[in-house]
Amino acid sequence: MNGDHADPPGRRAASGCGRLGLLPIGWALALTIVVALLMLTGATLIGGALLGFREIKREPRVSAGTLFDLLKVSFALVAGAGGLVALVMAYRRQRLAEYAHELDQSKEDRERSRVFNERFSSAAGQLGHEQAAVRLAGVYAMAGLADDWQAHRQTCIDVLCAYLRMPYPPAPADTSPEYIGWLHSREVRHTVIRVITAHLRDDAVVSWCGHDFDFTGTVFDGGDFTHARFTGGTVIFERAKFSSGEVAFHDASFAGGVVGFWAAEFQGGRVYFPDATFSGGTVSFEEAKFVAGLVCFDRAKFVGGRVHFRAAEFVGGEVNFLDIMDWSRPPEFDPDQPPAGVLITHHPGTA
């Protein structure tokens, strides 16, 4: 026997009585009747004292009327006692029913937690599999679990981000035997980015906005954050390397929280922020290093929040703010004027 069998109803009820602080039913009824009799006696004595009764008149014979009155009083006492017993029993049934419901709810919560943990272990195992197809299935399994498991959604997101932070070698020669495997790994990584972005859009069935995303040290050779809404939480691109390909933040919205590109390296490729809106929170490129490639804020709107490039290095490549649609709160540079390699033009009619 494994000990998982259900307790008999009597034992379960007895256990519930003990945990709820309820007396056994016999003691409870006896105590209730004694208390009721004491209260009745006390009320009678107090009432007699208030009305000036000194003693009870004794009669050798009981008249029919007196007997009838005694019977009415007896029936009233019996009915009152019965009602009192029924009230006590109803109260106990209610308390025991609530206790049973709490037990069932606790059991359901434990079962749900067990299922979620099993799903988590399965998805994590798939993400670590050597075959790319299994890893792809793991990405969607972990994302689905994040949607269902609100209490640990952040943990599931952390696992997906950790996958992107794993070592990622440069692309081998297309004639190399490792090239196909590298392409498969690249597809899995880009799928993670697409899944995350899909949950940061306005039309997401389950939104992940407000959660934290840690891409520290991640190598990006492409990725699409188009229409993502960064409206809370912290998104970290610290020491991330944008090495090749195209990373797009097209029509992205930065309206709260912190997005940090601290010490990120833009080594090549293209990073686009076209039509992005910066209206709140902080977007920091502090100590970022621009070596090659293109970082473009074409038609972006800087209407609030803070975007700054403090202590950033502009070694090569190009950072442009062309045809800016709104310059109400422009980015901050160090020194105050943007250095060489940073191109700025305003859209006609903007601040």
Short mmCIF file of C-alpha atoms in Angstrom, two decimals:
data_model
loop_
_atom_site.label_atom_id
_atom_site.label_comp_id
_atom_site.label_asym_id
_atom_site.label_seq_id
_atom_site.Cartn_x
_atom_site.Cartn_y
_atom_site.Cartn_z
CA MET A 1 0.00 0.00 0.00
CA ASN A 2 1.34 3.45 -0.84
CA GLY A 3 -0.75 5.35 1.69
CA ASP A 4 -2.52 7.43 -0.96
CA HIS A 5 -5.98 5.90 -0.30
CA ALA A 6 -8.77 8.23 0.76
CA ASP A 7 -9.70 8.46 4.44
CA PRO A 8 -13.08 7.01 5.48
CA PRO A 9 -15.79 9.69 5.88
CA GLY A 10 -15.97 9.20 9.63
CA ARG A 11 -12.26 9.57 10.10
CA ARG A 12 -12.17 12.58 7.76
CA ALA A 13 -15.01 14.24 9.69
CA ALA A 14 -13.33 13.53 13.02
CA SER A 15 -10.08 14.97 11.70
CA GLY A 16 -11.97 18.02 10.45
CA CYS A 17 -13.62 18.54 13.84
CA GLY A 18 -10.24 18.48 15.53
CA ARG A 19 -8.66 20.93 13.13
CA LEU A 20 -11.65 23.25 13.27
CA GLY A 21 -11.78 23.19 17.07
CA LEU A 22 -15.25 21.58 17.15
CA LEU A 23 -16.29 19.34 20.06
CA PRO A 24 -17.59 15.80 19.44
CA ILE A 25 -21.27 15.91 18.56
CA GLY A 26 -22.47 14.37 21.88
CA TRP A 27 -20.52 16.83 23.98
CA ALA A 28 -21.60 19.70 21.78
CA LEU A 29 -25.31 18.89 22.13
CA ALA A 30 -25.07 18.28 25.89
CA LEU A 31 -23.20 21.53 26.40
CA THR A 32 -25.71 23.39 24.23
CA ILE A 33 -28.69 22.07 26.24
CA VAL A 34 -27.01 22.85 29.58
CA VAL A 35 -26.21 26.39 28.45
CA ALA A 36 -29.79 26.82 27.20
CA LEU A 37 -31.23 25.61 30.52
CA LEU A 38 -28.95 27.90 32.47
CA MET A 39 -29.97 30.83 30.30
CA LEU A 40 -33.66 29.95 30.72
CA THR A 41 -33.29 29.64 34.48
CA GLY A 42 -31.39 32.87 34.68
CA ALA A 43 -33.95 34.70 32.54
CA THR A 44 -36.78 33.35 34.70
CA LEU A 45 -35.14 34.42 37.96
CA ILE A 46 -34.24 37.84 36.66
CA GLY A 47 -37.72 38.36 35.23
CA GLY A 48 -39.31 37.31 38.53
CA ALA A 49 -37.08 39.67 40.46
CA LEU A 50 -37.92 42.56 38.18
CA LEU A 51 -41.67 41.87 38.45
CA GLY A 52 -41.51 41.59 42.27
CA PHE A 53 -42.31 37.88 42.54
CA ARG A 54 -41.23 36.58 45.98
CA GLU A 55 -42.49 33.03 45.88
CA ILE A 56 -44.54 30.58 43.84
CA LYS A 57 -48.08 29.93 44.98
CA ARG A 58 -48.61 26.25 45.70
CA GLU A 59 -51.97 24.58 44.98
CA PRO A 60 -53.03 21.07 46.04
CA ARG A 61 -54.72 20.46 42.70
CA VAL A 62 -53.81 21.46 39.19
CA SER A 63 -56.63 22.92 37.19
CA ALA A 64 -57.19 22.05 33.56
CA GLY A 65 -56.13 25.53 32.53
CA THR A 66 -52.89 25.30 34.51
CA LEU A 67 -52.17 21.85 33.09
CA PHE A 68 -52.80 23.16 29.61
CA ASP A 69 -50.39 26.04 30.25
CA LEU A 70 -47.78 23.56 31.54
CA LEU A 71 -48.18 21.47 28.41
CA LYS A 72 -47.77 24.54 26.20
CA VAL A 73 -44.61 25.48 28.07
CA SER A 74 -43.31 21.90 27.77
CA PHE A 75 -44.00 21.79 24.05
CA ALA A 76 -42.36 25.17 23.64
CA LEU A 77 -39.28 23.98 25.51
CA VAL A 78 -39.08 20.81 23.44
CA ALA A 79 -39.52 22.78 20.21
CA GLY A 80 -36.93 25.31 21.32
CA ALA A 81 -34.50 22.54 22.23
CA GLY A 82 -35.10 20.87 18.88
CA GLY A 83 -34.54 24.13 17.07
CA LEU A 84 -31.37 24.73 19.04
CA VAL A 85 -30.09 21.23 18.22
CA ALA A 86 -30.93 21.76 14.54
CA LEU A 87 -29.08 25.08 14.59
CA VAL A 88 -26.01 23.46 16.14
CA MET A 89 -26.10 20.61 13.62
CA ALA A 90 -26.51 23.02 10.70
CA TYR A 91 -23.58 25.10 11.90
CA ARG A 92 -21.39 21.99 12.23
CA ARG A 93 -22.40 20.75 8.78
CA GLN A 94 -21.56 24.11 7.29
CA ARG A 95 -18.16 24.24 8.97
CA LEU A 96 -17.36 20.66 7.96
CA ALA A 97 -18.52 21.33 4.39
CA GLU A 98 -16.24 24.38 4.23
CA TYR A 99 -13.39 22.32 5.62
CA ALA A 100 -14.01 19.57 3.05
CA HIS A 101 -14.07 22.18 0.29
CA GLU A 102 -10.77 23.60 1.52
CA LEU A 103 -9.27 20.12 1.52
CA ASP A 104 -10.50 19.48 -2.01
CA GLN A 105 -9.21 22.85 -3.17
CA SER A 106 -5.85 22.18 -1.59
CA LYS A 107 -5.73 18.80 -3.28
CA GLU A 108 -6.58 20.38 -6.64
CA ASP A 109 -3.88 23.02 -6.14
CA ARG A 110 -1.31 20.33 -5.34
CA GLU A 111 -2.36 18.32 -8.37
CA ARG A 112 -2.24 21.39 -10.60
CA SER A 113 1.19 22.29 -9.25
CA ARG A 114 2.39 18.73 -9.86
CA VAL A 115 1.18 18.85 -13.47
CA PHE A 116 2.80 22.25 -14.05
CA ASN A 117 6.10 21.03 -12.60
CA GLU A 118 6.02 17.98 -14.83
CA ARG A 119 5.35 20.18 -17.85
CA PHE A 120 8.20 22.47 -16.82
CA SER A 121 10.65 19.58 -16.50
CA SER A 122 9.56 18.18 -19.86
CA ALA A 123 9.88 21.53 -21.67
CA ALA A 124 13.27 22.25 -20.08
CA GLY A 125 14.47 18.81 -21.15
CA GLN A 126 13.34 19.47 -24.70
CA LEU A 127 15.21 22.78 -24.79
CA GLY A 128 18.40 20.93 -23.90
CA HIS A 129 17.95 18.23 -26.53
CA GLU A 130 20.56 17.78 -29.23
CA GLN A 131 18.00 17.77 -32.05
CA ALA A 132 16.79 21.18 -33.20
CA ALA A 133 13.24 19.95 -33.87
CA VAL A 134 12.90 18.84 -30.26
CA ARG A 135 14.29 22.15 -29.04
CA LEU A 136 11.73 24.00 -31.17
CA ALA A 137 8.98 21.97 -29.54
CA GLY A 138 10.50 22.87 -26.17
CA VAL A 139 10.31 26.59 -26.99
CA TYR A 140 6.58 26.41 -27.66
CA ALA A 141 6.01 24.09 -24.71
CA MET A 142 7.73 26.49 -22.33
CA ALA A 143 5.82 29.47 -23.79
CA GLY A 144 2.53 27.60 -23.43
CA LEU A 145 3.36 26.78 -19.83
CA ALA A 146 4.16 30.44 -19.17
CA ASP A 147 0.71 31.35 -20.48
CA ASP A 148 -1.01 28.81 -18.23
CA TRP A 149 1.12 29.14 -15.09
CA GLN A 150 0.78 32.75 -14.04
CA ALA A 151 2.39 32.22 -10.64
CA HIS A 152 5.64 31.09 -12.30
CA ARG A 153 5.38 32.86 -15.63
CA GLN A 154 8.53 34.83 -14.92
CA THR A 155 10.46 31.59 -14.32
CA CYS A 156 9.40 30.25 -17.72
CA ILE A 157 10.39 33.54 -19.37
CA ASP A 158 13.76 33.39 -17.60
CA VAL A 159 14.39 29.93 -19.08
CA LEU A 160 13.68 31.16 -22.61
CA CYS A 161 15.98 34.14 -22.11
CA ALA A 162 18.66 31.88 -20.64
CA TYR A 163 18.54 29.80 -23.82
CA LEU A 164 19.45 32.90 -25.83
CA ARG A 165 22.31 33.64 -23.43
CA MET A 166 23.91 30.26 -24.12
CA PRO A 167 27.22 30.34 -26.06
CA TYR A 168 26.57 30.87 -29.74
CA PRO A 169 29.48 30.47 -32.17
CA PRO A 170 29.87 32.55 -35.33
CA ALA A 171 28.53 31.12 -38.56
CA PRO A 172 30.88 28.53 -40.07
CA ALA A 173 31.58 28.42 -43.78
CA ASP A 174 28.54 27.30 -45.75
CA THR A 175 30.61 24.39 -47.05
CA SER A 176 31.42 23.22 -43.55
CA PRO A 177 29.73 20.07 -42.14
CA GLU A 178 28.71 22.15 -39.11
CA TYR A 179 26.84 24.72 -41.18
CA ILE A 180 23.50 22.86 -41.26
CA GLY A 181 23.59 22.32 -37.51
CA TRP A 182 24.39 25.99 -36.99
CA LEU A 183 21.42 26.99 -39.17
CA HIS A 184 19.17 24.81 -37.06
CA SER A 185 20.44 26.41 -33.85
CA ARG A 186 19.93 29.84 -35.36
CA GLU A 187 16.32 29.01 -36.23
CA VAL A 188 15.62 27.89 -32.66
CA ARG A 189 17.08 31.13 -31.28
CA HIS A 190 15.07 33.31 -33.67
CA THR A 191 11.96 31.33 -32.75
CA VAL A 192 12.51 32.22 -29.09
CA ILE A 193 12.66 35.90 -30.07
CA ARG A 194 9.49 35.61 -32.17
CA VAL A 195 7.62 33.89 -29.35
CA ILE A 196 8.65 36.56 -26.84
CA THR A 197 7.71 39.36 -29.23
CA ALA A 198 4.31 37.79 -29.93
CA HIS A 199 3.54 38.03 -26.21
CA LEU A 200 4.56 41.70 -26.09
CA ARG A 201 2.15 42.87 -28.78
CA ASP A 202 -1.25 44.45 -28.37
CA ASP A 203 -3.01 41.44 -29.88
CA ALA A 204 -1.34 38.88 -27.59
CA VAL A 205 -3.83 36.39 -26.15
CA VAL A 206 -1.73 36.30 -22.97
CA SER A 207 0.43 39.38 -22.42
CA TRP A 208 3.92 39.18 -20.97
CA CYS A 209 4.21 42.96 -20.72
CA GLY A 210 5.51 44.08 -17.34
CA HIS A 211 7.77 41.05 -16.92
CA ASP A 212 11.56 41.07 -16.95
CA PHE A 213 13.65 39.89 -19.89
CA ASP A 214 17.37 39.33 -19.43
CA PHE A 215 19.36 39.18 -22.67
CA THR A 216 22.70 39.90 -20.97
CA GLY A 217 25.58 38.90 -23.25
CA THR A 218 23.25 37.50 -25.91
CA VAL A 219 24.59 37.37 -29.47
CA PHE A 220 22.03 38.71 -31.94
CA ASP A 221 22.49 37.89 -35.62
CA GLY A 222 18.89 38.81 -36.39
CA GLY A 223 15.58 39.00 -34.62
CA ASP A 224 12.25 40.73 -34.90
CA PHE A 225 10.78 42.80 -32.05
CA THR A 226 8.32 44.56 -34.37
CA HIS A 227 5.25 46.04 -32.58
CA ALA A 228 6.58 44.98 -29.18
CA ARG A 229 5.28 47.01 -26.22
CA PHE A 230 7.85 47.57 -23.50
CA THR A 231 5.46 49.02 -20.94
CA GLY A 232 6.95 47.82 -17.68
CA GLY A 233 9.48 45.58 -16.08
CA THR A 234 13.16 45.54 -17.03
CA VAL A 235 14.55 44.46 -20.40
CA ILE A 236 18.30 43.99 -20.30
CA PHE A 237 20.55 43.93 -23.35
CA GLU A 238 23.66 44.51 -21.24
CA ARG A 239 26.85 43.48 -23.08
CA ALA A 240 24.72 42.04 -25.87
CA LYS A 241 26.47 41.72 -29.23
CA PHE A 242 24.67 42.71 -32.41
CA SER A 243 27.01 41.00 -34.82
CA SER A 244 25.17 40.60 -38.12
CA GLY A 245 21.80 40.31 -39.75
CA GLU A 246 18.91 42.61 -38.94
CA VAL A 247 17.32 43.22 -35.54
CA ALA A 248 14.11 45.19 -35.94
CA PHE A 249 12.22 47.22 -33.33
CA HIS A 250 9.80 48.54 -35.95
CA ASP A 251 6.86 50.41 -34.37
CA ALA A 252 8.02 49.32 -30.92
CA SER A 253 6.76 51.30 -27.96
CA PHE A 254 8.88 52.16 -24.93
CA ALA A 255 6.37 53.51 -22.42
CA GLY A 256 7.62 52.36 -19.04
CA GLY A 257 10.14 50.33 -17.16
CA VAL A 258 13.81 50.16 -18.12
CA VAL A 259 15.38 48.95 -21.36
CA GLY A 260 19.13 48.81 -20.94
CA PHE A 261 21.69 48.44 -23.73
CA TRP A 262 24.49 49.03 -21.23
CA ALA A 263 27.91 48.26 -22.73
CA ALA A 264 26.22 46.57 -25.70
CA GLU A 265 28.40 46.16 -28.80
CA PHE A 266 27.09 46.96 -32.25
CA GLN A 267 29.63 45.09 -34.34
CA GLY A 268 27.81 44.84 -37.64
CA GLY A 269 24.50 44.25 -39.28
CA ARG A 270 21.56 46.59 -38.84
CA VAL A 271 19.51 47.50 -35.77
CA TYR A 272 16.36 49.39 -36.69
CA PHE A 273 14.00 51.46 -34.52
CA PRO A 274 11.81 52.88 -37.34
CA ASP A 275 8.55 54.46 -36.16
CA ALA A 276 9.39 53.52 -32.58
CA THR A 277 7.86 55.66 -29.85
CA PHE A 278 9.78 56.63 -26.71
CA SER A 279 7.19 58.04 -24.34
CA GLY A 280 8.18 56.85 -20.88
CA GLY A 281 10.62 54.91 -18.81
CA THR A 282 14.34 54.82 -19.55
CA VAL A 283 16.20 53.48 -22.59
CA SER A 284 19.91 53.52 -21.92
CA PHE A 285 22.83 53.03 -24.31
CA GLU A 286 25.31 53.93 -21.59
CA GLU A 287 28.85 52.79 -22.43
CA ALA A 288 27.56 51.10 -25.59
CA LYS A 289 30.13 50.64 -28.32
CA PHE A 290 29.25 51.32 -31.95
CA VAL A 291 31.93 49.67 -34.09
CA ALA A 292 30.28 48.87 -37.41
CA GLY A 293 26.93 48.46 -39.08
CA LEU A 294 23.91 50.72 -38.80
CA VAL A 295 21.66 51.75 -35.92
CA CYS A 296 18.68 53.63 -37.27
CA PHE A 297 15.93 55.60 -35.48
CA ASP A 298 14.20 56.66 -38.69
CA ARG A 299 10.83 58.40 -38.09
CA ALA A 300 11.02 57.70 -34.36
CA LYS A 301 9.13 59.79 -31.81
CA PHE A 302 10.92 61.02 -28.70
CA VAL A 303 8.05 62.45 -26.66
CA GLY A 304 8.85 61.42 -23.09
CA GLY A 305 10.91 59.26 -20.85
CA ARG A 306 14.67 59.29 -21.14
CA VAL A 307 16.93 57.99 -23.91
CA HIS A 308 20.61 58.53 -23.35
CA PHE A 309 23.99 57.59 -24.78
CA ARG A 310 26.17 58.57 -21.82
CA ALA A 311 29.80 57.44 -22.18
CA ALA A 312 28.97 55.62 -25.42
CA GLU A 313 31.80 55.04 -27.92
CA PHE A 314 31.23 55.80 -31.58
CA VAL A 315 34.17 54.08 -33.23
CA GLY A 316 32.64 53.24 -36.57
CA GLY A 317 29.42 52.48 -38.35
CA GLU A 318 26.52 54.88 -38.34
CA VAL A 319 23.85 55.92 -35.86
CA ASN A 320 21.20 58.04 -37.48
CA PHE A 321 18.10 59.87 -36.36
CA LEU A 322 16.75 60.65 -39.81
CA ASP A 323 13.38 62.23 -40.43
CA ILE A 324 12.52 62.25 -36.72
CA MET A 325 8.76 62.68 -36.28
CA ASP A 326 8.83 64.14 -32.77
CA TRP A 327 11.84 65.60 -30.98
CA SER A 328 10.09 66.88 -27.85
CA ARG A 329 12.60 65.14 -25.61
CA PRO A 330 15.68 64.31 -27.66
CA PRO A 331 18.25 61.70 -26.62
CA GLU A 332 21.09 62.76 -24.35
CA PHE A 333 24.69 62.51 -25.48
CA ASP A 334 27.97 63.05 -23.73
CA PRO A 335 29.05 65.74 -24.46
CA ASP A 336 25.83 67.64 -25.11
CA GLN A 337 26.29 67.66 -28.88
CA PRO A 338 26.19 64.28 -30.67
CA PRO A 339 29.63 63.17 -31.89
CA ALA A 340 30.71 62.36 -35.41
CA GLY A 341 28.96 59.35 -36.87
CA VAL A 342 25.59 60.38 -35.42
CA LEU A 343 23.26 61.86 -38.02
CA ILE A 344 20.20 63.84 -37.01
CA THR A 345 17.48 65.38 -39.16
CA HIS A 346 14.04 66.55 -38.09
CA HIS A 347 10.81 65.94 -39.88
CA PRO A 348 9.41 69.31 -41.02
CA GLY A 349 7.23 70.83 -38.36
CA THR A 350 8.64 68.87 -35.42
CA ALA A 351 10.16 70.41 -32.33
#
